[in-house]
Coordinates of C-alpha atoms in Angstrom, one line a residue:
M1 CA -53.4 33.3 -89.0
A2 CA -56.7 32.8 -90.8
A3 CA -58.0 36.3 -90.4
R4 CA -56.3 39.2 -92.3
N5 CA -57.3 42.9 -92.5
L6 CA -60.9 42.5 -91.4
E7 CA -63.0 45.6 -91.2
G8 CA -65.5 46.1 -88.4
Q9 CA -67.1 48.7 -86.2
V10 CA -67.4 49.3 -82.4
V11 CA -70.9 48.3 -81.1
S12 CA -70.4 48.6 -77.3
V13 CA -68.0 50.4 -75.0
R14 CA -67.9 49.7 -71.2
G15 CA -64.8 51.3 -69.9
A16 CA -61.8 49.2 -71.0
V17 CA -64.1 46.5 -72.5
V18 CA -65.1 47.1 -76.2
D19 CA -67.2 44.9 -78.4
V20 CA -66.5 45.0 -82.2
R21 CA -68.7 43.6 -84.9
F22 CA -67.2 42.3 -88.1
A23 CA -68.8 41.3 -91.4
P24 CA -69.8 37.6 -91.8
G25 CA -67.0 35.3 -92.9
G26 CA -64.4 35.5 -90.2
L27 CA -63.3 36.9 -86.9
P28 CA -59.8 37.9 -85.7
P29 CA -58.3 35.2 -83.4
V30 CA -58.2 35.5 -79.6
D31 CA -55.1 37.5 -78.4
T32 CA -54.7 39.4 -81.6
A33 CA -54.8 43.2 -82.0
I34 CA -57.5 45.4 -83.3
E35 CA -56.9 49.0 -84.3
V36 CA -59.7 51.5 -83.7
L37 CA -59.7 54.2 -86.4
W38 CA -61.0 57.1 -84.4
D39 CA -60.4 60.9 -84.7
R40 CA -57.4 61.0 -82.2
P41 CA -53.7 61.4 -83.2
Q42 CA -52.9 58.0 -81.6
P43 CA -54.8 55.0 -82.8
L44 CA -56.6 53.0 -80.1
V45 CA -55.4 49.4 -79.8
L46 CA -57.6 46.6 -78.5
E47 CA -56.8 43.0 -77.9
V48 CA -59.3 40.3 -78.6
H49 CA -60.3 38.5 -75.5
S50 CA -63.2 36.2 -76.7
H51 CA -65.7 35.6 -79.5
L52 CA -69.3 36.4 -78.4
D53 CA -71.0 35.2 -81.6
P54 CA -70.1 34.5 -85.3
Q55 CA -69.8 38.3 -85.9
T56 CA -68.8 39.9 -82.6
V57 CA -65.6 39.9 -80.5
R58 CA -65.1 41.2 -77.0
A59 CA -61.8 43.1 -76.7
I60 CA -59.7 44.8 -73.9
A61 CA -58.5 48.3 -74.6
L62 CA -54.8 49.0 -74.0
Q63 CA -55.3 52.8 -73.8
T64 CA -58.0 54.9 -72.4
T65 CA -61.3 54.7 -74.2
S66 CA -62.5 58.2 -73.1
G67 CA -64.3 59.7 -76.1
L68 CA -64.9 56.5 -78.0
S69 CA -68.4 56.1 -79.4
R70 CA -70.3 53.3 -81.1
G71 CA -70.1 53.1 -84.8
V72 CA -66.4 53.9 -85.1
A73 CA -64.5 51.9 -87.6
A74 CA -62.0 49.2 -86.6
R75 CA -59.5 47.1 -88.4
A76 CA -58.0 43.7 -87.4
S77 CA -54.8 42.3 -89.0
G78 CA -55.2 39.0 -87.3
E79 CA -51.7 39.4 -85.8
P80 CA -50.8 39.6 -82.1
L81 CA -49.4 42.8 -80.5
T82 CA -45.7 43.0 -81.0
V83 CA -42.8 44.9 -79.3
P84 CA -39.3 45.9 -80.5
V85 CA -36.6 43.5 -79.6
G86 CA -32.8 43.1 -80.1
E87 CA -29.9 45.6 -79.8
A88 CA -32.0 48.6 -80.9
A89 CA -34.2 48.2 -77.8
L90 CA -31.3 48.4 -75.4
G91 CA -31.2 51.7 -73.4
R92 CA -34.8 52.5 -74.3
L93 CA -38.1 52.8 -72.4
F94 CA -41.3 51.5 -74.1
D95 CA -45.0 51.2 -73.3
V96 CA -46.8 47.9 -73.7
M97 CA -47.4 48.5 -77.5
G98 CA -43.7 49.1 -78.1
H99 CA -43.9 52.9 -78.5
P100 CA -40.8 54.7 -77.1
G101 CA -41.6 56.7 -74.0
D102 CA -38.2 58.3 -73.3
G103 CA -38.2 61.1 -75.7
G104 CA -35.3 59.5 -77.7
P105 CA -34.9 59.1 -81.4
P106 CA -37.3 56.9 -83.4
L107 CA -36.3 53.3 -83.7
P108 CA -34.7 52.2 -87.0
E109 CA -37.2 50.9 -89.6
D110 CA -35.6 47.4 -89.7
T111 CA -35.9 46.9 -85.9
P112 CA -37.2 43.3 -85.4
R113 CA -40.4 42.9 -83.4
R114 CA -41.7 39.9 -81.5
P115 CA -45.3 38.9 -80.4
I116 CA -46.0 39.4 -76.7
H117 CA -47.8 36.0 -76.7
N118 CA -45.4 33.1 -77.1
P119 CA -45.7 29.5 -75.8
P120 CA -43.2 28.4 -73.1
P121 CA -40.2 26.3 -74.1
R122 CA -41.0 22.6 -74.4
L123 CA -39.9 20.7 -71.4
K124 CA -37.3 18.7 -73.3
D125 CA -35.8 22.0 -74.6
E126 CA -35.4 23.6 -71.2
S127 CA -32.0 23.5 -69.6
A128 CA -31.4 22.9 -65.9
T129 CA -30.4 25.6 -63.4
A130 CA -26.8 26.5 -64.1
G131 CA -25.7 27.6 -60.6
I132 CA -26.0 30.3 -58.0
F133 CA -26.6 33.9 -59.1
E134 CA -24.4 35.9 -56.6
T135 CA -26.0 39.2 -55.7
G136 CA -23.4 40.7 -53.4
I137 CA -26.2 41.1 -50.8
K138 CA -25.1 39.1 -47.7
V139 CA -28.5 38.0 -46.3
I140 CA -29.8 36.8 -49.7
D141 CA -26.6 35.0 -50.8
L142 CA -26.3 33.2 -47.4
L143 CA -29.9 32.3 -46.5
S144 CA -32.0 32.6 -49.7
P145 CA -29.5 32.2 -52.7
L146 CA -30.9 32.9 -56.1
A147 CA -30.6 30.4 -59.0
Q148 CA -29.0 31.4 -62.3
G149 CA -31.9 30.8 -64.6
G150 CA -34.4 30.5 -61.7
K151 CA -37.3 32.5 -60.3
A152 CA -37.1 34.5 -57.1
A153 CA -39.8 36.7 -55.5
M154 CA -39.4 39.4 -52.9
F155 CA -42.6 39.7 -50.9
G156 CA -43.3 42.7 -48.7
G157 CA -45.9 45.3 -47.8
A158 CA -45.7 49.0 -48.7
G159 CA -42.5 50.8 -47.9
V160 CA -40.3 48.0 -46.8
G161 CA -37.7 48.3 -49.6
K162 CA -38.8 46.1 -52.5
T163 CA -37.9 48.6 -55.3
V164 CA -34.6 49.5 -53.7
L165 CA -33.6 45.8 -53.7
V166 CA -34.6 45.5 -57.4
M167 CA -32.5 48.5 -58.3
E168 CA -29.5 47.1 -56.3
L169 CA -29.9 43.8 -58.2
I170 CA -29.8 45.6 -61.5
H171 CA -26.4 47.0 -60.4
A172 CA -25.2 43.5 -59.5
M173 CA -26.2 42.1 -62.8
V174 CA -24.5 44.7 -64.9
E175 CA -21.4 45.0 -62.8
K176 CA -20.7 41.3 -62.1
Y177 CA -22.3 39.4 -65.0
H178 CA -22.2 42.0 -67.8
G179 CA -25.6 40.7 -69.0
I180 CA -28.8 42.1 -70.3
S181 CA -31.5 43.4 -67.9
V182 CA -35.1 43.7 -68.9
F183 CA -37.2 45.7 -66.4
A184 CA -41.0 45.5 -66.3
G185 CA -42.7 48.3 -64.4
V186 CA -46.2 47.0 -63.7
G187 CA -48.5 49.5 -62.1
E188 CA -45.6 51.7 -61.0
R189 CA -46.2 55.3 -60.0
S190 CA -45.0 57.7 -62.7
R191 CA -42.6 59.2 -60.2
E192 CA -41.0 55.8 -59.4
G193 CA -40.6 55.1 -63.1
H194 CA -38.9 58.4 -63.8
E195 CA -36.6 58.1 -60.8
L196 CA -35.5 54.6 -61.9
W197 CA -34.9 55.6 -65.5
T198 CA -32.8 58.7 -64.3
E199 CA -30.9 56.6 -61.8
M200 CA -30.0 54.0 -64.4
R201 CA -29.0 56.5 -66.9
E202 CA -26.7 58.3 -64.5
S203 CA -25.1 55.1 -63.2
G204 CA -24.3 53.8 -66.7
V205 CA -26.6 50.8 -66.4
L206 CA -29.2 51.9 -69.0
E207 CA -27.1 50.9 -72.0
R208 CA -27.6 47.2 -71.2
T209 CA -31.2 47.5 -70.1
V210 CA -34.6 47.5 -71.7
L211 CA -37.5 49.1 -69.7
I212 CA -41.2 48.4 -70.4
Y213 CA -43.8 50.3 -68.4
G214 CA -47.5 49.9 -67.8
Q215 CA -48.0 52.6 -65.2
M216 CA -50.6 53.1 -62.5
N217 CA -52.4 55.8 -64.5
E218 CA -52.9 53.5 -67.5
P219 CA -55.9 51.2 -68.2
P220 CA -55.9 47.7 -66.6
G221 CA -55.4 46.1 -70.1
A222 CA -52.0 47.8 -70.4
R223 CA -50.8 46.8 -66.9
W224 CA -52.1 43.3 -67.5
R225 CA -50.0 42.8 -70.7
T226 CA -46.8 44.6 -69.6
P227 CA -45.1 41.5 -68.1
L228 CA -45.8 39.6 -71.3
A229 CA -44.2 42.4 -73.4
A230 CA -41.1 42.3 -71.2
L231 CA -40.9 38.5 -71.4
A232 CA -41.0 38.8 -75.2
V233 CA -37.9 41.0 -75.1
A234 CA -36.1 38.7 -72.7
E235 CA -37.0 35.6 -74.8
D236 CA -35.6 37.2 -77.9
F237 CA -32.2 37.8 -76.2
R238 CA -32.2 34.2 -74.9
D239 CA -33.3 32.5 -78.1
R240 CA -31.8 34.5 -80.9
K241 CA -28.6 35.9 -79.2
Q242 CA -28.0 33.1 -76.6
Q243 CA -27.5 35.8 -73.9
N244 CA -28.2 35.5 -70.2
V245 CA -31.0 37.9 -69.2
L246 CA -32.0 39.2 -65.8
L247 CA -35.8 39.9 -65.9
L248 CA -37.0 42.2 -63.1
M249 CA -40.7 42.8 -62.5
D250 CA -41.9 45.5 -60.1
N251 CA -44.7 44.7 -59.2
V252 CA -46.2 41.3 -60.0
F253 CA -49.1 41.9 -57.6
R254 CA -50.2 44.8 -59.9
F255 CA -50.3 42.3 -62.8
V256 CA -52.7 40.2 -60.7
Q257 CA -54.7 43.3 -59.7
A258 CA -55.0 44.4 -63.3
G259 CA -56.3 40.9 -64.2
A260 CA -58.9 41.2 -61.5
E261 CA -60.0 44.6 -62.8
V262 CA -60.3 43.2 -66.3
S263 CA -62.2 40.2 -65.0
S264 CA -64.8 42.3 -63.2
L265 CA -65.2 44.5 -66.3
L266 CA -65.9 41.3 -68.3
G267 CA -68.7 40.5 -65.8
R268 CA -67.1 37.4 -64.3
L269 CA -68.1 36.3 -60.8
P270 CA -65.2 36.9 -58.4
S271 CA -63.4 34.1 -56.7
R272 CA -61.7 34.2 -53.2
V273 CA -61.2 37.6 -51.7
G274 CA -62.6 39.2 -54.8
Y275 CA -59.8 37.9 -57.2
Q276 CA -60.5 36.7 -60.7
P277 CA -61.5 33.0 -61.1
T278 CA -58.6 32.6 -63.5
L279 CA -55.9 33.8 -61.0
A280 CA -54.0 30.5 -61.0
S281 CA -53.9 30.0 -64.7
E282 CA -52.9 33.7 -65.4
V283 CA -50.0 33.5 -63.0
G284 CA -49.1 30.1 -64.3
A285 CA -49.1 31.2 -68.0
L286 CA -46.7 34.1 -67.0
Q287 CA -44.3 32.1 -64.9
E288 CA -44.1 29.1 -67.2
R289 CA -42.5 31.3 -69.9
I290 CA -39.6 32.2 -67.6
A291 CA -37.2 29.4 -68.3
S292 CA -33.7 28.7 -69.5
A293 CA -33.3 27.2 -73.0
A294 CA -31.0 27.3 -76.0
G295 CA -27.9 27.5 -73.7
A296 CA -28.9 30.8 -72.1
S297 CA -30.8 31.6 -69.0
V298 CA -33.6 34.0 -68.0
T299 CA -33.2 34.8 -64.3
A300 CA -36.4 36.4 -62.9
I301 CA -36.5 38.5 -59.8
Q302 CA -40.0 39.7 -59.0
A303 CA -41.2 42.2 -56.4
V304 CA -44.6 41.3 -55.0
Y305 CA -46.7 43.7 -52.9
V306 CA -48.3 42.0 -50.0
P307 CA -51.7 43.6 -49.3
A308 CA -52.1 44.6 -45.6
D309 CA -49.0 42.4 -44.9
D310 CA -51.2 39.3 -45.2
F311 CA -48.9 36.6 -46.6
T312 CA -51.9 34.2 -46.9
D313 CA -53.5 36.4 -49.6
P314 CA -54.5 34.2 -52.6
A315 CA -52.4 36.3 -55.0
V316 CA -49.3 36.0 -52.8
T317 CA -49.7 32.2 -52.4
A318 CA -50.4 31.7 -56.2
I319 CA -47.2 33.6 -57.1
S320 CA -45.0 31.9 -54.4
S321 CA -45.9 28.4 -55.6
H322 CA -43.8 29.0 -58.8
M323 CA -40.6 30.3 -57.1
D324 CA -37.2 28.7 -56.5
S325 CA -36.3 31.4 -53.9
I326 CA -38.6 33.4 -51.7
I327 CA -37.4 36.6 -50.0
M328 CA -39.7 37.9 -47.3
L329 CA -39.3 41.5 -46.3
S330 CA -40.2 42.3 -42.7
R331 CA -41.8 45.6 -41.6
Q332 CA -40.5 45.0 -38.0
L333 CA -36.9 44.8 -39.2
A334 CA -37.4 47.9 -41.4
A335 CA -38.7 49.8 -38.4
E336 CA -35.7 48.7 -36.3
G337 CA -33.4 50.1 -39.0
F338 CA -32.1 46.8 -40.5
Y339 CA -31.7 47.2 -44.2
P340 CA -32.2 45.2 -46.4
A341 CA -35.2 44.3 -44.2
V342 CA -35.0 40.6 -45.3
D343 CA -36.6 38.2 -42.8
P344 CA -34.0 35.5 -42.4
L345 CA -36.5 33.0 -41.0
G346 CA -39.3 33.6 -43.4
S347 CA -37.1 33.5 -46.5
S348 CA -36.2 30.3 -48.2
S349 CA -34.5 28.8 -51.2
A350 CA -34.6 25.4 -53.0
L351 CA -30.8 25.9 -53.4
V352 CA -29.9 25.6 -49.7
D353 CA -28.7 22.1 -50.1
P354 CA -25.2 20.8 -49.5
V355 CA -25.1 19.2 -53.0
I356 CA -25.8 22.6 -54.6
V357 CA -24.2 25.2 -52.4
G358 CA -21.5 23.1 -50.8
E359 CA -21.2 21.7 -47.2
A360 CA -19.5 24.9 -45.7
H361 CA -22.3 27.2 -47.0
Y362 CA -25.1 24.9 -45.9
R363 CA -23.6 24.4 -42.5
V364 CA -23.2 28.1 -41.8
A365 CA -26.7 28.9 -43.2
E366 CA -28.2 26.3 -40.9
R367 CA -26.3 27.5 -37.8
A368 CA -27.3 31.2 -38.6
R369 CA -30.9 30.2 -38.9
E370 CA -30.9 28.2 -35.7
A371 CA -29.3 31.1 -33.7
L372 CA -31.7 33.7 -35.1
A373 CA -34.7 31.4 -34.5
R374 CA -33.6 30.8 -30.8
F375 CA -33.1 34.6 -30.4
K376 CA -36.7 35.2 -31.7
D377 CA -38.1 32.6 -29.3
L378 CA -36.4 34.3 -26.4
Q379 CA -37.4 37.9 -27.3
D380 CA -40.6 37.8 -25.2
I381 CA -38.7 36.6 -22.1
I382 CA -36.0 39.3 -22.7
A383 CA -38.7 42.0 -23.0
L384 CA -40.3 40.9 -19.7
L385 CA -37.3 39.9 -17.5
G386 CA -34.2 41.2 -19.3
V387 CA -31.4 39.2 -20.9
E388 CA -29.7 38.7 -17.4
E389 CA -32.4 36.2 -16.4
L390 CA -31.4 33.8 -19.3
G391 CA -29.1 30.9 -18.8
A392 CA -25.5 31.2 -19.8
S393 CA -25.9 29.2 -23.1
D394 CA -29.0 31.3 -24.1
R395 CA -27.2 34.6 -23.3
L396 CA -24.4 33.5 -25.6
I397 CA -26.8 32.7 -28.4
V398 CA -28.5 36.1 -28.0
K399 CA -25.2 37.9 -28.0
R400 CA -24.1 36.2 -31.3
A401 CA -27.5 36.4 -32.9
R402 CA -27.7 40.1 -32.3
R403 CA -24.3 40.6 -33.8
L404 CA -25.2 38.3 -36.8
Q405 CA -28.4 40.3 -37.3
R406 CA -26.4 43.5 -37.6
F407 CA -23.7 42.0 -39.8
L408 CA -26.4 40.9 -42.3
S409 CA -27.3 44.6 -42.8
Q410 CA -25.4 46.5 -45.5
P411 CA -25.5 49.8 -47.3
F412 CA -26.5 49.8 -51.0
A413 CA -25.1 51.7 -53.9
V414 CA -28.5 53.0 -54.9
T415 CA -29.2 54.5 -51.5
E416 CA -25.8 56.3 -51.2
A417 CA -27.4 59.7 -52.1
F418 CA -29.8 59.3 -49.1
T419 CA -27.6 57.7 -46.5
G420 CA -24.2 59.1 -47.3
K421 CA -22.7 55.7 -47.0
P422 CA -21.0 54.1 -50.0
G423 CA -22.6 50.9 -51.2
R424 CA -21.0 47.5 -50.4
S425 CA -21.1 44.4 -52.5
V426 CA -19.8 41.3 -50.6
A427 CA -18.5 38.1 -52.2
L428 CA -20.3 34.9 -51.1
A429 CA -17.0 33.5 -49.7
D430 CA -16.6 36.6 -47.5
T431 CA -20.2 36.4 -46.3
I432 CA -19.8 32.8 -45.2
R433 CA -16.4 33.5 -43.6
G434 CA -17.8 36.5 -41.7
C435 CA -20.9 34.7 -40.4
Q436 CA -18.9 31.7 -39.4
A437 CA -16.5 33.9 -37.4
I438 CA -19.4 35.6 -35.6
L439 CA -21.1 32.2 -34.8
D440 CA -17.8 30.9 -33.5
G441 CA -17.5 33.8 -31.1
E442 CA -14.8 36.0 -32.7
A443 CA -16.9 39.1 -32.3
D444 CA -18.3 38.4 -28.8
E445 CA -16.5 41.3 -27.2
W446 CA -17.0 43.8 -30.1
A447 CA -19.5 46.6 -29.9
E448 CA -22.7 45.7 -31.8
S449 CA -22.5 49.0 -33.7
S450 CA -19.2 47.9 -35.3
L451 CA -21.0 45.2 -37.2
Y452 CA -23.9 47.4 -38.3
M453 CA -24.1 48.6 -42.0
V454 CA -20.7 47.2 -43.0
G455 CA -19.5 45.0 -45.9
T456 CA -17.0 42.3 -44.9
L457 CA -16.0 41.2 -41.4
D458 CA -12.6 42.9 -42.0
E459 CA -14.3 46.2 -42.3
A460 CA -16.2 45.6 -39.1
R461 CA -12.9 44.6 -37.4
Q462 CA -11.4 47.9 -38.6
K463 CA -14.4 49.8 -37.3
E464 CA -14.1 48.2 -33.9
A465 CA -10.4 49.0 -33.7
D466 CA -11.0 52.6 -34.6
S467 CA -13.8 53.0 -32.0
R468 CA -11.5 51.5 -29.3
K469 CA -8.7 53.8 -30.3
A470 CA -11.0 56.8 -30.1
G471 CA -12.3 55.6 -26.7
S472 CA -8.9 55.3 -25.3

C-alpha cells in the first residue's frame, strides 16, 4: 500500500459517516482502516469509503460514534481491517474487528490475521462442485439437495424456523463431515447470539466452529462488514489448510439492510423499494468470494429474511440469483405444524438432475413433487365439497400426498429441549426408499399420525404397529 501511518483529524461526524482530513501528500486507500485517537478506552475504527478531495476521506464507523467531536486526531496505517484466522480462532466468538467477545483468554501473540477484503478466486483456480452435501433432513436432501462447495439460501419470513435449520445444519456438518464451521451472525438479536453460543458449547460443536457477530445493536458499518470477516476466516482454512468449510450466515438480509442504511447516511438516492443503488454489486461481491479452490470447498448456507413474506422483494431476488439451491420456508406449513416448514414446491436445486443425483433419486423427487402439486391444486375443491367428491384416482393421490407431507416432517436435535422428541438424522438412501414406498401405496392403510415427526419409514412402521396393538 502506498499510504503508511498518515496523521489526520476528524472534520465532520454524521452518525456512522465520518470525514477525516489528512495533510497534503497522500490519502489512505479505499477499504483501509483508520483509528480515531479519542479519549475512550477502546479506539474507534473507521473504514475508508471514498476520497472526497486531495486531502479528505469519507469513512464508515464500525463502532458507535456517540461522543466523537471534530478536531479529534486520527491515524491511518494504509492497511485493511484484519481478523484472526487459523486454529487459534476455533471455538471463539469475535466481533467484526477480531476482538474476542466470549470472555475467554486473549489470543496468542503469534495468531495470524487476514484482511477482510480479498479478491475472489480466479475462474481457472476454482474447482467444480464435488457432490451432494447430505444434511440428514429429509425434505432438503430429497427435493432441494445442497452442493458440497455450493451456495444455498433459506428464505422465510419472521418466525418460520430459519435459525433452527441453521443450527441443525451445524450439527450435521460437525457430526457427519468433521469439518470446520464458520458462523456469521449478521444483525442478530443479542439473545439469539448468546443462545446459539451456549447451545454449541453444550453440544460439543464449538471446538470446530468460529463465530463472528455484528449484532442488531451495533452500527450499520459493523453489520455490513461481518459477512466479509467470516469469509476471510473461511478462506484461510480453505487456502492455507485445504480444509472443507461450512459457512453459515444468519441473516444475509441484514447485510443488505445495513448496506441500505450506510447508503442513505452517505446521501445516495435510493433505488427500488428504498434499497441502495449498489444492491446488486454488493451482493455479487459477497457471493463471488464463496467458491471452492485449492482442493477444498466452502459450502455456504445462508438464512434470508423475507420482509412481509414478499418473495419478489429486490433484496430477495438479488440474493437468490447467486444460489445453487433455494429452500423456501412456508408460513402456512409452520402454522399447520409441519416442521421443518420447507415448501416442497417453492424449493429448488440445480442438483436435481439424473446425471448428478442418480436416476432413482430424480424419479422419486419428481413423483413426490407431482403428487404434492396435484394435492395443492385440489385443496380448494376439498375445502368446498370434501374429499369424497373427488374421483378415485385423485382420492388416491390426496391420500398419498398427505402421508408424504407428514413423512417429510422430522424432529431436530436442537429442538429436543422444547419438543421432548429426540432428533432424527436420516440418510439419503432411507429418505428415497421411504418416499418411494409411500408413493407406491405401502402406507395407504396406515394412520397419518404414524408418519408424522418420525425418521425413517421403519420407525413409522413400528409406530403404526404399536398404535394398532394399543387399539386392539
